[in-house]
Structures are given as structure tokens and as C-alpha cells.
Amino acid sequence: MARISWSRIVKASKAECMTHKKMRFITLLLTVAGMLMGLSEFSTGIGDNGEFQSIYIDSYVGIFLLCTAAFFSCFTVFEVFRELTSRQHADVQISLPVSANERFLSKILSVLKISVLPIAAAEIVLSIFCLMICVFWGGATLGNALSAFFPIVRIYLVIIALTMFFISVSVFCMTCCGAKGEGIYTSFILMFIISVLPYLMWYRISTTFAGVESLPTEPTFLFYWGAGAFMIVLDSDTPILMFFINVIISCLVIAAAGVIYKKRDAQAAGKPIVFKGFFEIFMFLGIITVCDISFHSLIWWLGVLIAG
């Protein structure tokens, strides 16, 4: 049964990827453009003694394009999970001889193929090409080239972690909502809350309760998940384990979304919010974030007005 199940998942995933050729083309276009921009700005640093010292990829446009491809994964999720918000697509999915678990896993596999695989492949190709240049033309040993390339690898890992973060939040919100509009705006707002709220809370605790006037160094554990990880990627003291924890948390959120997907009523498509508990948590976190931002900017009355 397990073999038949995975066979159905793979076949359904292939069919889903064929349906969303445009999404895959846009993702590939962004990743290839980002990779080419990175190669165009690649250079090596040579010391006074003529020996290899460092690697430079000063292409902010290339990194921006890869981050754009990561963010585009949200729209891929909205399209792949369209049966959650469309009664017509829901009826078609239910009529197929596939269980809810198989449907969910096939869709997650499709999203990973369309969004994560092109970005990871582009980063691997770019890394191998740059290392080959350093070793064969730059006169560096493989160990020195790998050591010099490690800061760039950190950026690439963060982009993968960001992609998984965008996917996990989008999938979770889509499974909790029955209308496409609600699924989209709750996804974007929740991404912002998760990325900003830990920083604001740490600032409020350190300045108000601890009486520290200047902002201390942010603890890295606040950024183990969310877009905030990109804010401290250039810090060499940040443990590389942070990025793997980021991905693991995203996988756990996707697993939780899978449980909700299985328990969700198939006739819930079209309802703005399927689970009231999700909306209550969403509103609670949103009010805290708005109030904290307002107090932080000294416009405290605006936060009270919005919360009311």
C-alpha cells in the first residue's frame, strides 16, 4: 500500500507541475537571472604575495532576484492549493481516487519542485562554477576556496530558509481559510508579524523593563524562524545551525497544516475563515504588533485606536 500511495503522490505531483508551467517558468527565469547576475559580479582577491585570499560576489541585484524567486513561492502555493478556495476545484479533487494525505503530500511536493528546486539548483551551479574558477584560475587550494566561499554559502542557505518560511506560512493560512483573498492577506500579514514581533518585543523588554537606553545586540534565537534571519546573515557570529532550525520549523508548520488539511471539511471552500481559532490568534498577534509598533514610534494613541 505504501508503494501505491507514493506512486499516486508522484503522479499527482507531476500532473500538478504540468498544470502550473507558468509558475515554474517565472521561478526559473528569476533564479537563472539571479545566477547570471551573480556570475557577472564574481571576482577573487589576491594578496600582495600573489596568493589567493578571498572571494567576492558583489551582486546585490542577483541576491535580490533570488529573494524575489523565494517570495514568489507564496503565489505558487496560492495556485497549487486552489481547491481550498474554489468549490469547483474542490469537487474535482474529491472525486479523484486519492486520499487527503496523498493530495496534500502531492501538492507540497509540487510546490517544492516549482519553488525550492530551481533556487537550490541555481545556487549549487553558481557555487561549483565559482569554486572551479578559484581553484583552476585563481591558484587557490580547495580548502582555501571553500573557507573563503563560506560567507556566500550563508546567504544562499538563508534564501532557501526564506523560501521554506514563505511556503510554510502560506500553506498554513490557506488550509485555515476558505476564500482566496483571506488566504492571501493573512499569509502576508502573518509573515510580517512573525518577522517583526520578536524584534519589537525584545526592544520593548530591554528598554522599558530593563531600563537600557540603547538597543543591545539581538539574541539570535529570536530569528531562528522568519524573514528576520536575513537581517543577521552578515554576522559571522551567527551559528550556521540557525538556518537548519529555520527549515525544520517550517517543515513542522507544514506538517501541522497537513493535519488541518486532513480534518478540514471539503465543503468549507468559499468560507472566509474555516477555523475561528486561527482567526482569533491571528487578530491577537496583529493587535500586539500594531500596538508595539505604535508605542515604539511614540504614536501610542494610534495603536490604542486600531486595537479598539
PDB file of C-alpha atoms in Angstrom:
ATOM      1  CA  MET A   1       0.000   0.000   0.000  1.00  0.00           C
ATOM      2  CA  ALA A   2       2.840   2.398   0.802  1.00  0.00           C
ATOM      3  CA  ARG A   3       4.312   1.873  -2.668  1.00  0.00           C
ATOM      4  CA  ILE A   4       0.937   2.524  -4.313  1.00  0.00           C
ATOM      5  CA  SER A   5       0.448   5.584  -2.143  1.00  0.00           C
ATOM      6  CA  TRP A   6       3.792   7.137  -3.061  1.00  0.00           C
ATOM      7  CA  SER A   7       3.187   6.223  -6.677  1.00  0.00           C
ATOM      8  CA  ARG A   8      -0.032   8.211  -6.627  1.00  0.00           C
ATOM      9  CA  ILE A   9       1.672  11.111  -4.879  1.00  0.00           C
ATOM     10  CA  VAL A  10       4.422  11.302  -7.501  1.00  0.00           C
ATOM     11  CA  LYS A  11       1.970  11.035 -10.397  1.00  0.00           C
ATOM     12  CA  ALA A  12      -0.311  13.688  -8.919  1.00  0.00           C
ATOM     13  CA  SER A  13       2.690  15.931  -8.336  1.00  0.00           C
ATOM     14  CA  LYS A  14       3.803  15.576 -11.960  1.00  0.00           C
ATOM     15  CA  ALA A  15       0.319  16.464 -13.155  1.00  0.00           C
ATOM     16  CA  GLU A  16       0.238  19.487 -10.822  1.00  0.00           C
ATOM     17  CA  CYS A  17       3.599  20.711 -12.098  1.00  0.00           C
ATOM     18  CA  MET A  18       2.410  20.387 -15.692  1.00  0.00           C
ATOM     19  CA  THR A  19      -0.669  22.443 -14.820  1.00  0.00           C
ATOM     20  CA  HIS A  20       1.431  25.276 -13.389  1.00  0.00           C
ATOM     21  CA  LYS A  21       4.024  25.632 -16.140  1.00  0.00           C
ATOM     22  CA  LYS A  22       3.856  29.431 -15.969  1.00  0.00           C
ATOM     23  CA  MET A  23       4.706  29.473 -12.259  1.00  0.00           C
ATOM     24  CA  ARG A  24       7.660  27.184 -12.871  1.00  0.00           C
ATOM     25  CA  PHE A  25       8.822  29.319 -15.821  1.00  0.00           C
ATOM     26  CA  ILE A  26       8.721  32.537 -13.782  1.00  0.00           C
ATOM     27  CA  THR A  27      10.640  30.904 -10.918  1.00  0.00           C
ATOM     28  CA  LEU A  28      13.255  29.540 -13.325  1.00  0.00           C
ATOM     29  CA  LEU A  29      13.541  32.930 -15.022  1.00  0.00           C
ATOM     30  CA  LEU A  30      14.181  34.719 -11.718  1.00  0.00           C
ATOM     31  CA  THR A  31      16.675  32.126 -10.469  1.00  0.00           C
ATOM     32  CA  VAL A  32      18.634  31.959 -13.750  1.00  0.00           C
ATOM     33  CA  ALA A  33      18.736  35.765 -13.931  1.00  0.00           C
ATOM     34  CA  GLY A  34      19.950  35.920 -10.334  1.00  0.00           C
ATOM     35  CA  MET A  35      22.609  33.286 -11.030  1.00  0.00           C
ATOM     36  CA  LEU A  36      23.870  35.127 -14.123  1.00  0.00           C
ATOM     37  CA  MET A  37      23.997  38.422 -12.252  1.00  0.00           C
ATOM     38  CA  GLY A  38      25.991  36.720  -9.518  1.00  0.00           C
ATOM     39  CA  LEU A  39      28.477  35.334 -12.049  1.00  0.00           C
ATOM     40  CA  SER A  40      28.842  38.740 -13.706  1.00  0.00           C
ATOM     41  CA  GLU A  41      29.979  40.288 -10.413  1.00  0.00           C
ATOM     42  CA  PHE A  42      32.272  37.434  -9.356  1.00  0.00           C
ATOM     43  CA  SER A  43      35.892  38.279  -8.514  1.00  0.00           C
ATOM     44  CA  THR A  44      38.746  36.916  -6.429  1.00  0.00           C
ATOM     45  CA  GLY A  45      41.017  38.753  -4.007  1.00  0.00           C
ATOM     46  CA  ILE A  46      44.777  38.313  -4.420  1.00  0.00           C
ATOM     47  CA  GLY A  47      47.182  39.332  -1.674  1.00  0.00           C
ATOM     48  CA  ASP A  48      50.482  41.197  -2.019  1.00  0.00           C
ATOM     49  CA  ASN A  49      52.335  37.900  -2.206  1.00  0.00           C
ATOM     50  CA  GLY A  50      50.232  36.864  -5.193  1.00  0.00           C
ATOM     51  CA  GLU A  51      48.332  34.176  -3.308  1.00  0.00           C
ATOM     52  CA  PHE A  52      44.556  33.718  -3.241  1.00  0.00           C
ATOM     53  CA  GLN A  53      42.818  35.356  -0.264  1.00  0.00           C
ATOM     54  CA  SER A  54      39.102  35.894  -0.755  1.00  0.00           C
ATOM     55  CA  ILE A  55      36.020  35.625  -2.989  1.00  0.00           C
ATOM     56  CA  TYR A  56      33.672  38.462  -3.862  1.00  0.00           C
ATOM     57  CA  ILE A  57      30.191  38.282  -5.382  1.00  0.00           C
ATOM     58  CA  ASP A  58      29.069  41.893  -5.106  1.00  0.00           C
ATOM     59  CA  SER A  59      25.814  41.397  -6.999  1.00  0.00           C
ATOM     60  CA  TYR A  60      23.026  42.757  -4.855  1.00  0.00           C
ATOM     61  CA  VAL A  61      20.749  42.544  -7.889  1.00  0.00           C
ATOM     62  CA  GLY A  62      21.427  38.814  -8.149  1.00  0.00           C
ATOM     63  CA  ILE A  63      20.632  38.255  -4.470  1.00  0.00           C
ATOM     64  CA  PHE A  64      17.503  40.397  -4.864  1.00  0.00           C
ATOM     65  CA  LEU A  65      16.332  38.267  -7.800  1.00  0.00           C
ATOM     66  CA  LEU A  66      16.873  35.068  -5.817  1.00  0.00           C
ATOM     67  CA  CYS A  67      14.943  36.560  -2.881  1.00  0.00           C
ATOM     68  CA  THR A  68      12.184  37.555  -5.312  1.00  0.00           C
ATOM     69  CA  ALA A  69      12.046  33.963  -6.536  1.00  0.00           C
ATOM     70  CA  ALA A  70      11.773  32.857  -2.916  1.00  0.00           C
ATOM     71  CA  PHE A  71       8.907  35.275  -2.267  1.00  0.00           C
ATOM     72  CA  PHE A  72       7.189  34.164  -5.484  1.00  0.00           C
ATOM     73  CA  SER A  73       6.736  30.756  -3.844  1.00  0.00           C
ATOM     74  CA  CYS A  74       3.783  32.284  -1.976  1.00  0.00           C
ATOM     75  CA  PHE A  75       1.873  32.729  -5.235  1.00  0.00           C
ATOM     76  CA  THR A  76       2.782  29.194  -6.233  1.00  0.00           C
ATOM     77  CA  VAL A  77       1.153  27.942  -3.034  1.00  0.00           C
ATOM     78  CA  PHE A  78      -1.973  30.029  -3.706  1.00  0.00           C
ATOM     79  CA  GLU A  79      -2.349  28.408  -7.122  1.00  0.00           C
ATOM     80  CA  VAL A  80      -1.459  24.833  -6.178  1.00  0.00           C
ATOM     81  CA  PHE A  81      -3.894  24.821  -3.226  1.00  0.00           C
ATOM     82  CA  ARG A  82      -6.673  26.497  -5.198  1.00  0.00           C
ATOM     83  CA  GLU A  83      -9.203  23.755  -4.373  1.00  0.00           C
ATOM     84  CA  LEU A  84      -9.274  25.067  -0.792  1.00  0.00           C
ATOM     85  CA  THR A  85     -10.891  28.282  -2.006  1.00  0.00           C
ATOM     86  CA  SER A  86     -12.803  27.110  -5.087  1.00  0.00           C
ATOM     87  CA  ARG A  87     -15.855  24.863  -4.776  1.00  0.00           C
ATOM     88  CA  GLN A  88     -15.496  23.740  -8.388  1.00  0.00           C
ATOM     89  CA  HIS A  89     -11.867  22.611  -7.970  1.00  0.00           C
ATOM     90  CA  ALA A  90     -12.752  21.047  -4.595  1.00  0.00           C
ATOM     91  CA  ASP A  91     -15.424  18.850  -6.198  1.00  0.00           C
ATOM     92  CA  VAL A  92     -12.939  17.678  -8.827  1.00  0.00           C
ATOM     93  CA  GLN A  93     -10.301  16.837  -6.211  1.00  0.00           C
ATOM     94  CA  ILE A  94     -12.757  14.933  -4.018  1.00  0.00           C
ATOM     95  CA  SER A  95     -13.933  12.817  -6.959  1.00  0.00           C
ATOM     96  CA  LEU A  96     -10.404  11.528  -7.567  1.00  0.00           C
ATOM     97  CA  PRO A  97      -9.371   8.160  -6.016  1.00  0.00           C
ATOM     98  CA  VAL A  98      -6.785   9.839  -3.793  1.00  0.00           C
ATOM     99  CA  SER A  99      -6.838  10.257  -0.022  1.00  0.00           C
ATOM    100  CA  ALA A 100      -6.498  13.610   1.725  1.00  0.00           C
ATOM    101  CA  ASN A 101      -2.959  12.773   2.874  1.00  0.00           C
ATOM    102  CA  GLU A 102      -1.926  11.858  -0.648  1.00  0.00           C
ATOM    103  CA  ARG A 103      -3.442  15.049  -2.053  1.00  0.00           C
ATOM    104  CA  PHE A 104      -1.639  17.193   0.496  1.00  0.00           C
ATOM    105  CA  LEU A 105       1.730  15.482   0.048  1.00  0.00           C
ATOM    106  CA  SER A 106       1.468  15.659  -3.740  1.00  0.00           C
ATOM    107  CA  LYS A 107       0.773  19.392  -3.571  1.00  0.00           C
ATOM    108  CA  ILE A 108       3.655  20.020  -1.172  1.00  0.00           C
ATOM    109  CA  LEU A 109       5.941  18.026  -3.464  1.00  0.00           C
ATOM    110  CA  SER A 110       4.740  20.119  -6.406  1.00  0.00           C
ATOM    111  CA  VAL A 111       5.475  23.372  -4.567  1.00  0.00           C
ATOM    112  CA  LEU A 112       8.961  22.142  -3.658  1.00  0.00           C
ATOM    113  CA  LYS A 113       9.647  21.177  -7.267  1.00  0.00           C
ATOM    114  CA  ILE A 114       8.419  24.503  -8.622  1.00  0.00           C
ATOM    115  CA  SER A 115       9.878  26.845  -5.981  1.00  0.00           C
ATOM    116  CA  VAL A 116      12.696  25.267  -3.942  1.00  0.00           C
ATOM    117  CA  LEU A 117      14.367  23.006  -6.503  1.00  0.00           C
ATOM    118  CA  PRO A 118      15.202  25.746  -9.070  1.00  0.00           C
ATOM    119  CA  ILE A 119      16.660  28.043  -6.395  1.00  0.00           C
ATOM    120  CA  ALA A 120      18.745  25.259  -4.848  1.00  0.00           C
ATOM    121  CA  ALA A 121      19.952  24.108  -8.280  1.00  0.00           C
ATOM    122  CA  ALA A 122      20.935  27.664  -9.280  1.00  0.00           C
ATOM    123  CA  GLU A 123      22.861  28.156  -6.037  1.00  0.00           C
ATOM    124  CA  ILE A 124      24.680  24.820  -6.406  1.00  0.00           C
ATOM    125  CA  VAL A 125      25.660  25.538 -10.025  1.00  0.00           C
ATOM    126  CA  LEU A 126      26.858  29.033  -9.130  1.00  0.00           C
ATOM    127  CA  SER A 127      28.873  27.713  -6.171  1.00  0.00           C
ATOM    128  CA  ILE A 128      30.555  24.964  -8.184  1.00  0.00           C
ATOM    129  CA  PHE A 129      31.410  27.365 -11.011  1.00  0.00           C
ATOM    130  CA  CYS A 130      32.925  29.927  -8.644  1.00  0.00           C
ATOM    131  CA  LEU A 131      34.958  27.289  -6.809  1.00  0.00           C
ATOM    132  CA  MET A 132      36.279  25.937 -10.101  1.00  0.00           C
ATOM    133  CA  ILE A 133      37.416  29.432 -11.082  1.00  0.00           C
ATOM    134  CA  CYS A 134      39.186  29.869  -7.746  1.00  0.00           C
ATOM    135  CA  VAL A 135      40.946  26.506  -7.914  1.00  0.00           C
ATOM    136  CA  PHE A 136      41.900  26.322 -11.616  1.00  0.00           C
ATOM    137  CA  TRP A 137      42.415  30.006 -12.442  1.00  0.00           C
ATOM    138  CA  GLY A 138      42.840  31.706  -9.067  1.00  0.00           C
ATOM    139  CA  GLY A 139      45.557  29.401  -7.805  1.00  0.00           C
ATOM    140  CA  ALA A 140      43.695  28.557  -4.596  1.00  0.00           C
ATOM    141  CA  THR A 141      43.561  25.216  -2.887  1.00  0.00           C
ATOM    142  CA  LEU A 142      40.156  23.626  -2.487  1.00  0.00           C
ATOM    143  CA  GLY A 143      40.268  24.130   1.281  1.00  0.00           C
ATOM    144  CA  ASN A 144      41.069  27.840   0.990  1.00  0.00           C
ATOM    145  CA  ALA A 145      38.379  28.319  -1.651  1.00  0.00           C
ATOM    146  CA  LEU A 146      35.759  26.608   0.494  1.00  0.00           C
ATOM    147  CA  SER A 147      36.742  28.666   3.531  1.00  0.00           C
ATOM    148  CA  ALA A 148      36.545  31.921   1.558  1.00  0.00           C
ATOM    149  CA  PHE A 149      33.240  30.909  -0.040  1.00  0.00           C
ATOM    150  CA  PHE A 150      31.543  30.109   3.278  1.00  0.00           C
ATOM    151  CA  PRO A 151      30.073  33.640   3.849  1.00  0.00           C
ATOM    152  CA  ILE A 152      28.388  33.432   0.453  1.00  0.00           C
ATOM    153  CA  VAL A 153      27.051  29.984   1.283  1.00  0.00           C
ATOM    154  CA  ARG A 154      25.425  31.519   4.361  1.00  0.00           C
ATOM    155  CA  ILE A 155      23.461  33.884   2.129  1.00  0.00           C
ATOM    156  CA  TYR A 156      22.386  31.008  -0.125  1.00  0.00           C
ATOM    157  CA  LEU A 157      21.218  28.988   2.875  1.00  0.00           C
ATOM    158  CA  VAL A 158      19.194  31.940   4.123  1.00  0.00           C
ATOM    159  CA  ILE A 159      17.449  32.227   0.747  1.00  0.00           C
ATOM    160  CA  ILE A 160      16.471  28.545   0.972  1.00  0.00           C
ATOM    161  CA  ALA A 161      15.277  29.087   4.546  1.00  0.00           C
ATOM    162  CA  LEU A 162      13.256  32.130   3.442  1.00  0.00           C
ATOM    163  CA  THR A 163      11.638  30.102   0.674  1.00  0.00           C
ATOM    164  CA  MET A 164      10.591  27.411   3.142  1.00  0.00           C
ATOM    165  CA  PHE A 165       9.300  30.095   5.518  1.00  0.00           C
ATOM    166  CA  PHE A 166       7.144  31.694   2.816  1.00  0.00           C
ATOM    167  CA  ILE A 167       5.824  28.290   1.734  1.00  0.00           C
ATOM    168  CA  SER A 168       5.002  27.075   5.250  1.00  0.00           C
ATOM    169  CA  VAL A 169       3.116  30.224   6.310  1.00  0.00           C
ATOM    170  CA  SER A 170       1.210  30.371   3.018  1.00  0.00           C
ATOM    171  CA  VAL A 171       0.201  26.706   3.223  1.00  0.00           C
ATOM    172  CA  PHE A 172      -0.875  27.058   6.856  1.00  0.00           C
ATOM    173  CA  CYS A 173      -3.005  30.131   6.150  1.00  0.00           C
ATOM    174  CA  MET A 174      -4.567  28.603   3.047  1.00  0.00           C
ATOM    175  CA  THR A 175      -5.636  25.496   4.975  1.00  0.00           C
ATOM    176  CA  CYS A 176      -7.249  27.682   7.654  1.00  0.00           C
ATOM    177  CA  CYS A 177      -9.090  29.920   5.170  1.00  0.00           C
ATOM    178  CA  GLY A 178     -11.751  29.109   2.589  1.00  0.00           C
ATOM    179  CA  ALA A 179     -11.539  32.245   0.457  1.00  0.00           C
ATOM    180  CA  LYS A 180      -8.521  33.134  -1.661  1.00  0.00           C
ATOM    181  CA  GLY A 181      -8.494  36.765  -0.557  1.00  0.00           C
ATOM    182  CA  GLU A 182      -8.376  35.830   3.120  1.00  0.00           C
ATOM    183  CA  GLY A 183      -5.705  33.226   2.477  1.00  0.00           C
ATOM    184  CA  ILE A 184      -3.508  35.783   0.708  1.00  0.00           C
ATOM    185  CA  TYR A 185      -3.772  38.694   3.116  1.00  0.00           C
ATOM    186  CA  THR A 186      -3.496  36.550   6.247  1.00  0.00           C
ATOM    187  CA  SER A 187      -0.357  34.928   4.788  1.00  0.00           C
ATOM    188  CA  PHE A 188       1.383  38.226   4.098  1.00  0.00           C
ATOM    189  CA  ILE A 189       0.349  39.805   7.385  1.00  0.00           C
ATOM    190  CA  LEU A 190       1.378  36.738   9.393  1.00  0.00           C
ATOM    191  CA  MET A 191       4.786  36.676   7.664  1.00  0.00           C
ATOM    192  CA  PHE A 192       5.288  40.294   8.682  1.00  0.00           C
ATOM    193  CA  ILE A 193       4.184  39.607  12.267  1.00  0.00           C
ATOM    194  CA  ILE A 194       6.476  36.599  12.693  1.00  0.00           C
ATOM    195  CA  SER A 195       9.447  38.507  11.279  1.00  0.00           C
ATOM    196  CA  VAL A 196       8.924  41.759  13.207  1.00  0.00           C
ATOM    197  CA  LEU A 197       7.225  40.938  16.508  1.00  0.00           C
ATOM    198  CA  PRO A 198      10.186  39.146  18.213  1.00  0.00           C
ATOM    199  CA  TYR A 199      12.455  42.103  17.494  1.00  0.00           C
ATOM    200  CA  LEU A 200       9.869  44.602  18.799  1.00  0.00           C
ATOM    201  CA  MET A 201       9.209  42.574  21.935  1.00  0.00           C
ATOM    202  CA  TRP A 202      12.930  42.290  22.671  1.00  0.00           C
ATOM    203  CA  TYR A 203      13.345  46.024  22.194  1.00  0.00           C
ATOM    204  CA  ARG A 204      10.373  46.785  24.447  1.00  0.00           C
ATOM    205  CA  ILE A 205      11.590  44.442  27.196  1.00  0.00           C
ATOM    206  CA  SER A 206      15.170  45.746  27.091  1.00  0.00           C
ATOM    207  CA  THR A 207      14.230  49.452  27.072  1.00  0.00           C
ATOM    208  CA  THR A 208      11.113  49.549  29.236  1.00  0.00           C
ATOM    209  CA  PHE A 209      11.657  46.842  31.827  1.00  0.00           C
ATOM    210  CA  ALA A 210      15.456  46.642  31.882  1.00  0.00           C
ATOM    211  CA  GLY A 211      15.930  50.401  31.520  1.00  0.00           C
ATOM    212  CA  VAL A 212      18.556  50.078  28.788  1.00  0.00           C
ATOM    213  CA  GLU A 213      18.571  53.185  26.617  1.00  0.00           C
ATOM    214  CA  SER A 214      20.420  51.746  23.629  1.00  0.00           C
ATOM    215  CA  LEU A 215      19.371  48.582  21.860  1.00  0.00           C
ATOM    216  CA  PRO A 216      21.653  45.684  22.841  1.00  0.00           C
ATOM    217  CA  THR A 217      22.770  43.003  20.465  1.00  0.00           C
ATOM    218  CA  GLU A 218      19.787  40.955  19.358  1.00  0.00           C
ATOM    219  CA  PRO A 219      19.833  37.332  20.527  1.00  0.00           C
ATOM    220  CA  THR A 220      19.958  35.068  17.509  1.00  0.00           C
ATOM    221  CA  PHE A 221      17.276  32.743  18.888  1.00  0.00           C
ATOM    222  CA  LEU A 222      14.686  35.416  18.084  1.00  0.00           C
ATOM    223  CA  PHE A 223      15.451  34.939  14.407  1.00  0.00           C
ATOM    224  CA  TYR A 224      15.514  31.167  14.219  1.00  0.00           C
ATOM    225  CA  TRP A 225      12.370  31.377  12.087  1.00  0.00           C
ATOM    226  CA  GLY A 226      11.112  34.041   9.733  1.00  0.00           C
ATOM    227  CA  ALA A 227      12.441  36.685   7.383  1.00  0.00           C
ATOM    228  CA  GLY A 228      14.332  38.223  10.312  1.00  0.00           C
ATOM    229  CA  ALA A 229      17.048  35.606   9.715  1.00  0.00           C
ATOM    230  CA  PHE A 230      18.177  37.631   6.710  1.00  0.00           C
ATOM    231  CA  MET A 231      18.846  40.636   8.975  1.00  0.00           C
ATOM    232  CA  ILE A 232      21.736  38.931  10.741  1.00  0.00           C
ATOM    233  CA  VAL A 233      23.136  36.757   7.955  1.00  0.00           C
ATOM    234  CA  LEU A 234      26.187  39.003   7.608  1.00  0.00           C
ATOM    235  CA  ASP A 235      27.067  38.491  11.272  1.00  0.00           C
ATOM    236  CA  SER A 236      29.874  35.944  11.348  1.00  0.00           C
ATOM    237  CA  ASP A 237      28.976  35.014  14.924  1.00  0.00           C
ATOM    238  CA  THR A 238      25.569  33.691  13.877  1.00  0.00           C
ATOM    239  CA  PRO A 239      25.635  29.888  14.128  1.00  0.00           C
ATOM    240  CA  ILE A 240      25.021  28.049  10.873  1.00  0.00           C
ATOM    241  CA  LEU A 241      22.666  25.801  12.835  1.00  0.00           C
ATOM    242  CA  MET A 242      20.171  28.670  12.838  1.00  0.00           C
ATOM    243  CA  PHE A 243      19.350  28.118   9.177  1.00  0.00           C
ATOM    244  CA  PHE A 244      18.693  24.411   9.620  1.00  0.00           C
ATOM    245  CA  ILE A 245      16.469  25.130  12.623  1.00  0.00           C
ATOM    246  CA  ASN A 246      14.628  27.638  10.446  1.00  0.00           C
ATOM    247  CA  VAL A 247      13.932  24.959   7.835  1.00  0.00           C
ATOM    248  CA  ILE A 248      12.931  22.384  10.480  1.00  0.00           C
ATOM    249  CA  ILE A 249      10.397  24.798  11.995  1.00  0.00           C
ATOM    250  CA  SER A 250       8.976  25.443   8.529  1.00  0.00           C
ATOM    251  CA  CYS A 251       8.621  21.691   7.988  1.00  0.00           C
ATOM    252  CA  LEU A 252       6.808  21.355  11.322  1.00  0.00           C
ATOM    253  CA  VAL A 253       4.402  24.142  10.329  1.00  0.00           C
ATOM    254  CA  ILE A 254       3.748  22.355   7.024  1.00  0.00           C
ATOM    255  CA  ALA A 255       3.093  19.138   8.972  1.00  0.00           C
ATOM    256  CA  ALA A 256       0.603  20.996  11.187  1.00  0.00           C
ATOM    257  CA  ALA A 257      -1.055  22.355   8.046  1.00  0.00           C
ATOM    258  CA  GLY A 258      -1.302  18.769   6.782  1.00  0.00           C
ATOM    259  CA  VAL A 259      -3.207  17.733   9.922  1.00  0.00           C
ATOM    260  CA  ILE A 260      -5.584  20.679   9.443  1.00  0.00           C
ATOM    261  CA  TYR A 261      -5.945  19.812   5.744  1.00  0.00           C
ATOM    262  CA  LYS A 262      -6.974  16.256   6.635  1.00  0.00           C
ATOM    263  CA  LYS A 263      -9.545  17.373   9.231  1.00  0.00           C
ATOM    264  CA  ARG A 264     -10.911  20.209   7.102  1.00  0.00           C
ATOM    265  CA  ASP A 265     -14.410  19.846   5.670  1.00  0.00           C
ATOM    266  CA  ALA A 266     -14.359  19.627   1.883  1.00  0.00           C
ATOM    267  CA  GLN A 267     -17.436  21.860   1.718  1.00  0.00           C
ATOM    268  CA  ALA A 268     -15.621  24.680   3.520  1.00  0.00           C
ATOM    269  CA  ALA A 269     -14.347  26.120   0.233  1.00  0.00           C
ATOM    270  CA  GLY A 270     -15.736  29.616  -0.147  1.00  0.00           C
ATOM    271  CA  LYS A 271     -15.948  30.445   3.565  1.00  0.00           C
ATOM    272  CA  PRO A 272     -13.688  33.358   4.527  1.00  0.00           C
ATOM    273  CA  ILE A 273     -12.320  31.709   7.678  1.00  0.00           C
ATOM    274  CA  VAL A 274     -12.697  27.970   8.228  1.00  0.00           C
ATOM    275  CA  PHE A 275     -11.275  27.762  11.767  1.00  0.00           C
ATOM    276  CA  LYS A 276     -12.272  30.501  14.208  1.00  0.00           C
ATOM    277  CA  GLY A 277      -9.344  29.693  16.497  1.00  0.00           C
ATOM    278  CA  PHE A 278      -6.914  30.638  13.747  1.00  0.00           C
ATOM    279  CA  PHE A 279      -8.625  33.982  13.221  1.00  0.00           C
ATOM    280  CA  GLU A 280      -8.583  34.754  16.955  1.00  0.00           C
ATOM    281  CA  ILE A 281      -4.856  34.003  17.217  1.00  0.00           C
ATOM    282  CA  PHE A 282      -4.225  35.999  14.050  1.00  0.00           C
ATOM    283  CA  MET A 283      -6.091  39.037  15.393  1.00  0.00           C
ATOM    284  CA  PHE A 284      -4.372  38.776  18.792  1.00  0.00           C
ATOM    285  CA  LEU A 285      -0.891  38.762  17.251  1.00  0.00           C
ATOM    286  CA  GLY A 286      -1.875  41.530  14.840  1.00  0.00           C
ATOM    287  CA  ILE A 287      -3.128  43.806  17.624  1.00  0.00           C
ATOM    288  CA  ILE A 288       0.030  43.226  19.683  1.00  0.00           C
ATOM    289  CA  THR A 289       2.216  44.035  16.666  1.00  0.00           C
ATOM    290  CA  VAL A 290       0.313  47.203  15.756  1.00  0.00           C
ATOM    291  CA  CYS A 291       0.333  48.432  19.353  1.00  0.00           C
ATOM    292  CA  ASP A 292       4.035  47.663  19.766  1.00  0.00           C
ATOM    293  CA  ILE A 293       4.916  49.477  16.535  1.00  0.00           C
ATOM    294  CA  SER A 294       2.788  52.455  17.619  1.00  0.00           C
ATOM    295  CA  PHE A 295       4.372  52.651  21.073  1.00  0.00           C
ATOM    296  CA  HIS A 296       7.787  52.224  19.520  1.00  0.00           C
ATOM    297  CA  SER A 297       7.148  55.225  17.252  1.00  0.00           C
ATOM    298  CA  LEU A 298       5.642  57.209  20.172  1.00  0.00           C
ATOM    299  CA  ILE A 299       2.234  57.353  18.430  1.00  0.00           C
ATOM    300  CA  TRP A 300       0.670  55.351  21.241  1.00  0.00           C
ATOM    301  CA  TRP A 301      -2.851  56.672  20.660  1.00  0.00           C
ATOM    302  CA  LEU A 302      -2.858  55.201  17.124  1.00  0.00           C
ATOM    303  CA  GLY A 303      -2.215  51.693  18.454  1.00  0.00           C
ATOM    304  CA  VAL A 304      -4.987  52.050  21.034  1.00  0.00           C
ATOM    305  CA  LEU A 305      -7.365  53.336  18.344  1.00  0.00           C
ATOM    306  CA  ILE A 306      -6.640  50.462  15.958  1.00  0.00           C
ATOM    307  CA  ALA A 307      -6.789  47.861  18.748  1.00  0.00           C
ATOM    308  CA  GLY A 308     -10.160  49.240  19.795  1.00  0.00           C
TER     309      GLY A 308
END
